[in-house]
Amino acid sequence: DAGVIQSPRHEVTEMGQEVTLRCKPISGHDYLFWYRQTMMRGLELLIYFNNNVPIDDSGMPEDRFSAKMPNASFSTLKIQPSEPRDSAVYFCASSLSYSPGFTPLHFGNGTRLTVT
Amino acid sequence: GENVEQHPSTLSVQEGDSAVIKCTYSDSASNYFPWYKQELGKRPQLIIDIRSNVGEKKDQRIAVTLNKTAKHFSLHITETQPEDSAVYFCAGGSQGNLIFGKGTKLSVKP
């Protein structure tokens, strides 16, 4: 099992540019999460999907952020236009639901985004 | 929604001593409480978790306790080693809605 795969590992872009982060969850997992990590705010849940459907996007900071999951093996998080305050590490995570419980989150290695 | 508070933010111990990190949560519907360890520049990795129908769980030098009435849970690390140095995060919630604490930076001095 390759785990959750994120790309790119590092992204440096200029303010105003569009940024797309990519994630491949663990095969068979039906939940996918996008988190953002900063020193000031810690790990923030941005959005999560269940069976490719967005369930809760209340953590998305503003309309500049959007996320999609076109199929069970791929998700994107897009920022357009990007701003310096978006600089952070973005983690994707996946998990598997089962009855009566659930499995832990498995995190990818993250994408370190720097907006200059 | 859920709110998870974590204390302390930093913790320094001598090798061999015990370390305790405490968290509180606000939503009585939360039923899952994992702990993650994150080393510098790496991803968070699960070290132990507990569900609301269990009061205590232990795995070698690591243990977690949960008090549902008081809405708090704690991580206990015994016989600490330098390799335990990292940032530890607690989290609370349910499937699909896991809220993390702000983290505790643990330093174990040889």
Tab-separated table of N, CA, C and O in Angstrom, chain B residues 18-80:
chain	number	residue	atom	x	y	z
B	18	SER	N	8.121	10.579	32.871
B	18	SER	CA	6.834	10.462	32.192
B	18	SER	C	6.383	11.813	31.653
B	18	SER	O	6.777	12.861	32.182
B	19	ALA	N	5.560	11.766	30.624
B	19	ALA	CA	4.992	12.986	30.035
B	19	ALA	C	3.481	12.806	29.936
B	19	ALA	O	3.005	11.724	29.576
B	20	VAL	N	2.765	13.859	30.286
B	20	VAL	CA	1.305	13.823	30.214
B	20	VAL	C	0.805	15.034	29.437
B	20	VAL	O	1.189	16.167	29.718
B	21	ILE	N	-0.052	14.785	28.482
B	21	ILE	CA	-0.666	15.839	27.677
B	21	ILE	C	-2.180	15.699	27.819
B	21	ILE	O	-2.705	14.592	27.740
B	22	LYS	N	-2.839	16.846	28.030
B	22	LYS	CA	-4.276	16.806	28.311
B	22	LYS	C	-5.081	17.567	27.259
B	22	LYS	O	-4.639	18.600	26.765
B	23	CYS	N	-6.253	17.046	26.963
B	23	CYS	CA	-7.159	17.699	26.018
B	23	CYS	C	-8.576	17.694	26.546
B	23	CYS	O	-8.971	16.766	27.263
B	24	THR	N	-9.316	18.733	26.195
B	24	THR	CA	-10.742	18.784	26.502
B	24	THR	C	-11.504	18.985	25.203
B	24	THR	O	-10.972	19.525	24.228
B	25	TYR	N	-12.753	18.519	25.188
B	25	TYR	CA	-13.587	18.699	24.008
B	25	TYR	C	-14.940	19.226	24.430
B	25	TYR	O	-15.311	19.174	25.612
B	26	SER	N	-15.678	19.759	23.466
B	26	SER	CA	-16.928	20.430	23.816
B	26	SER	C	-18.181	19.673	23.394
B	26	SER	O	-19.235	19.820	24.030
B	27	ASP	N	-18.103	18.873	22.354
B	27	ASP	CA	-19.284	18.228	21.790
B	27	ASP	C	-19.491	16.836	22.404
B	27	ASP	O	-18.685	15.938	22.191
B	28	SER	N	-20.556	16.688	23.152
B	28	SER	CA	-20.816	15.407	23.818
B	28	SER	C	-21.100	14.287	22.828
B	28	SER	O	-21.061	13.114	23.184
B	29	ALA	N	-21.364	14.639	21.566
B	29	ALA	CA	-21.611	13.618	20.541
B	29	ALA	C	-20.316	13.032	19.989
B	29	ALA	O	-20.346	12.010	19.295
B	30	SER	N	-19.192	13.633	20.291
B	30	SER	CA	-17.916	13.113	19.806
B	30	SER	C	-17.667	11.734	20.381
B	30	SER	O	-17.918	11.486	21.570
B	31	ASN	N	-17.185	10.818	19.536
B	31	ASN	CA	-17.028	9.445	19.997
B	31	ASN	C	-15.704	8.802	19.608
B	31	ASN	O	-15.509	7.597	19.763
B	32	TYR	N	-14.779	9.616	19.102
B	32	TYR	CA	-13.503	9.064	18.660
B	32	TYR	C	-12.408	10.066	18.983
B	32	TYR	O	-12.527	11.250	18.657
B	33	PHE	N	-11.316	9.568	19.618
B	33	PHE	CA	-10.273	10.474	20.113
B	33	PHE	C	-8.893	9.888	19.814
B	33	PHE	O	-8.326	9.138	20.609
B	34	PRO	N	-8.326	10.256	18.677
B	34	PRO	CA	-6.991	9.761	18.333
B	34	PRO	C	-5.900	10.732	18.763
B	34	PRO	O	-6.149	11.922	19.006
B	35	TRP	N	-4.703	10.208	18.848
B	35	TRP	CA	-3.509	11.021	19.107
B	35	TRP	C	-2.522	10.795	17.964
B	35	TRP	O	-2.271	9.661	17.563
B	36	TYR	N	-1.963	11.901	17.481
B	36	TYR	CA	-1.016	11.837	16.388
B	36	TYR	C	0.327	12.425	16.814
B	36	TYR	O	0.381	13.378	17.598
B	37	LYS	N	1.383	11.855	16.267
B	37	LYS	CA	2.735	12.349	16.504
B	37	LYS	C	3.259	12.899	15.183
B	37	LYS	O	3.133	12.245	14.141
B	38	GLN	N	3.823	14.100	15.235
B	38	GLN	CA	4.358	14.688	14.016
B	38	GLN	C	5.802	15.122	14.254
B	38	GLN	O	6.067	16.013	15.073
B	39	GLU	N	6.703	14.489	13.548
B	39	GLU	CA	8.099	14.894	13.597
B	39	GLU	C	8.324	16.028	12.603
B	39	GLU	O	7.552	16.206	11.655
B	40	LEU	N	9.368	16.783	12.823
B	40	LEU	CA	9.633	17.989	12.040
B	40	LEU	C	9.672	17.689	10.543
B	40	LEU	O	10.417	16.819	10.101
B	41	GLY	N	8.833	18.395	9.801
B	41	GLY	CA	8.813	18.249	8.353
B	41	GLY	C	8.118	17.008	7.836
B	41	GLY	O	8.158	16.726	6.640
B	42	LYS	N	7.451	16.279	8.735
B	42	LYS	CA	6.803	15.035	8.315
B	42	LYS	C	5.300	15.103	8.552
B	42	LYS	O	4.778	16.063	9.109
B	43	ARG	N	4.618	14.074	8.125
B	43	ARG	CA	3.167	14.040	8.265
B	43	ARG	C	2.772	13.543	9.647
B	43	ARG	O	3.537	12.812	10.289
B	44	PRO	N	1.591	13.924	10.118
B	44	PRO	CA	1.103	13.366	11.379
B	44	PRO	C	0.864	11.868	11.231
B	44	PRO	O	0.330	11.405	10.222
B	45	GLN	N	1.249	11.124	12.267
B	45	GLN	CA	1.049	9.684	12.245
B	45	GLN	C	0.353	9.244	13.524
B	45	GLN	O	0.723	9.679	14.622
B	46	LEU	N	-0.636	8.384	13.361
B	46	LEU	CA	-1.417	7.905	14.505
B	46	LEU	C	-0.542	7.084	15.443
B	46	LEU	O	0.208	6.217	14.991
B	47	ILE	N	-0.625	7.384	16.739
B	47	ILE	CA	0.098	6.572	17.714
B	47	ILE	C	-0.846	5.756	18.591
B	47	ILE	O	-0.491	4.659	19.024
B	48	ILE	N	-2.018	6.255	18.846
B	48	ILE	CA	-2.999	5.535	19.647
B	48	ILE	C	-4.344	6.245	19.503
B	48	ILE	O	-4.389	7.450	19.225
B	49	ASP	N	-5.424	5.498	19.654
B	49	ASP	CA	-6.749	6.108	19.614
B	49	ASP	C	-7.671	5.414	20.607
B	49	ASP	O	-7.391	4.312	21.077
B	50	ILE	N	-8.741	6.095	20.956
B	50	ILE	CA	-9.696	5.541	21.910
B	50	ILE	C	-11.099	5.947	21.488
B	50	ILE	O	-11.308	7.054	20.976
B	51	ARG	N	-12.019	5.039	21.685
B	51	ARG	CA	-13.409	5.315	21.349
B	51	ARG	C	-14.208	5.541	22.613
B	51	ARG	O	-13.791	5.144	23.707
B	52	SER	N	-15.364	6.157	22.471
B	52	SER	CA	-16.090	6.648	23.648
B	52	SER	C	-16.629	5.536	24.531
B	52	SER	O	-17.056	5.796	25.649
B	53	ASN	N	-16.621	4.307	24.074
B	53	ASN	CA	-17.109	3.218	24.908
B	53	ASN	C	-15.992	2.570	25.735
B	53	ASN	O	-16.197	1.544	26.384
B	54	VAL	N	-14.810	3.193	25.688
B	54	VAL	CA	-13.653	2.671	26.416
B	54	VAL	C	-13.074	3.788	27.282
B	54	VAL	O	-13.014	4.935	26.855
B	55	GLY	N	-12.657	3.469	28.512
B	55	GLY	CA	-12.124	4.488	29.400
B	55	GLY	C	-10.611	4.622	29.356
B	55	GLY	O	-10.071	5.680	29.658
B	56	GLU	N	-9.941	3.531	28.967
B	56	GLU	CA	-8.485	3.562	28.975
B	56	GLU	C	-7.961	2.549	27.959
B	56	GLU	O	-8.550	1.493	27.728
B	57	LYS	N	-6.823	2.912	27.353
B	57	LYS	CA	-6.192	2.009	26.391
B	57	LYS	C	-4.692	2.170	26.503
B	57	LYS	O	-4.193	3.280	26.698
B	58	LYS	N	-3.973	1.064	26.403
B	58	LYS	CA	-2.528	1.127	26.577
B	58	LYS	C	-1.835	0.364	25.460
B	58	LYS	O	-2.305	-0.684	25.009
B	59	ASP	N	-0.692	0.903	25.028
B	59	ASP	CA	0.115	0.246	24.018
B	59	ASP	C	1.570	0.492	24.377
B	59	ASP	O	2.131	1.543	24.104
B	60	GLN	N	2.166	-0.475	25.028
B	60	GLN	CA	3.554	-0.405	25.478
B	60	GLN	C	3.752	0.810	26.393
B	60	GLN	O	3.158	0.870	27.464
B	61	ARG	N	4.537	1.797	25.976
B	61	ARG	CA	4.815	2.942	26.851
B	61	ARG	C	3.774	4.052	26.738
B	61	ARG	O	3.871	5.076	27.416
B	62	ILE	N	2.800	3.853	25.898
B	62	ILE	CA	1.803	4.897	25.647
B	62	ILE	C	0.437	4.452	26.159
B	62	ILE	O	0.039	3.300	25.955
B	63	ALA	N	-0.251	5.371	26.814
B	63	ALA	CA	-1.606	5.083	27.289
B	63	ALA	C	-2.469	6.316	27.100
B	63	ALA	O	-1.972	7.454	27.122
B	64	VAL	N	-3.735	6.081	26.898
B	64	VAL	CA	-4.692	7.177	26.782
B	64	VAL	C	-5.870	6.886	27.700
B	64	VAL	O	-6.294	5.736	27.835
B	65	THR	N	-6.348	7.929	28.374
B	65	THR	CA	-7.519	7.823	29.235
B	65	THR	C	-8.587	8.781	28.750
B	65	THR	O	-8.284	9.846	28.207
B	66	LEU	N	-9.839	8.410	28.945
B	66	LEU	CA	-10.969	9.224	28.510
B	66	LEU	C	-11.978	9.326	29.637
B	66	LEU	O	-12.385	8.318	30.215
B	67	ASN	N	-12.366	10.564	29.945
B	67	ASN	CA	-13.420	10.825	30.923
B	67	ASN	C	-14.557	11.519	30.178
B	67	ASN	O	-14.509	12.720	29.912
B	68	LYS	N	-15.576	10.750	29.832
B	68	LYS	CA	-16.677	11.300	29.031
B	68	LYS	C	-17.498	12.315	29.811
B	68	LYS	O	-17.998	13.286	29.245
B	69	THR	N	-17.634	12.097	31.100
B	69	THR	CA	-18.430	13.016	31.922
B	69	THR	C	-17.805	14.402	31.937
B	69	THR	O	-18.482	15.413	31.777
B	70	ALA	N	-16.495	14.421	32.144
B	70	ALA	CA	-15.779	15.689	32.211
B	70	ALA	C	-15.354	16.182	30.831
B	70	ALA	O	-14.850	17.302	30.703
B	71	LYS	N	-15.509	15.366	29.813
B	71	LYS	CA	-15.113	15.693	28.450
B	71	LYS	C	-13.635	16.026	28.365
B	71	LYS	O	-13.235	17.054	27.803
B	72	HIS	N	-12.830	15.147	28.916
B	72	HIS	CA	-11.405	15.327	28.712
B	72	HIS	C	-10.719	13.981	28.555
B	72	HIS	O	-11.208	12.943	29.004
B	73	PHE	N	-9.584	14.012	27.858
B	73	PHE	CA	-8.802	12.811	27.609
B	73	PHE	C	-7.324	13.179	27.641
B	73	PHE	O	-6.962	14.343	27.432
B	74	SER	N	-6.513	12.205	27.987
B	74	SER	CA	-5.095	12.480	28.220
B	74	SER	C	-4.212	11.417	27.581
B	74	SER	O	-4.614	10.251	27.462
B	75	LEU	N	-3.015	11.844	27.228
B	75	LEU	CA	-1.990	10.942	26.696
B	75	LEU	C	-0.880	10.841	27.730
B	75	LEU	O	-0.415	11.851	28.255
B	76	HIS	N	-0.485	9.611	28.028
B	76	HIS	CA	0.575	9.366	28.987
B	76	HIS	C	1.694	8.601	28.291
B	76	HIS	O	1.437	7.536	27.711
B	77	ILE	N	2.898	9.146	28.369
B	77	ILE	CA	4.066	8.449	27.825
B	77	ILE	C	5.007	8.172	28.992
B	77	ILE	O	5.431	9.105	29.686
B	78	THR	N	5.305	6.909	29.221
B	78	THR	CA	6.214	6.554	30.310
B	78	THR	C	7.599	6.257	29.745
B	78	THR	O	7.759	5.978	28.551
B	79	GLU	N	8.592	6.342	30.634
B	79	GLU	CA	9.989	6.034	30.262
B	79	GLU	C	10.373	6.723	28.953
B	79	GLU	O	10.817	6.079	27.998
B	80	THR	N	10.192	8.027	28.908
B	80	THR	CA	10.412	8.773	27.679
B	80	THR	C	11.842	8.614	27.169
B	80	THR	O	12.797	8.455	27.943
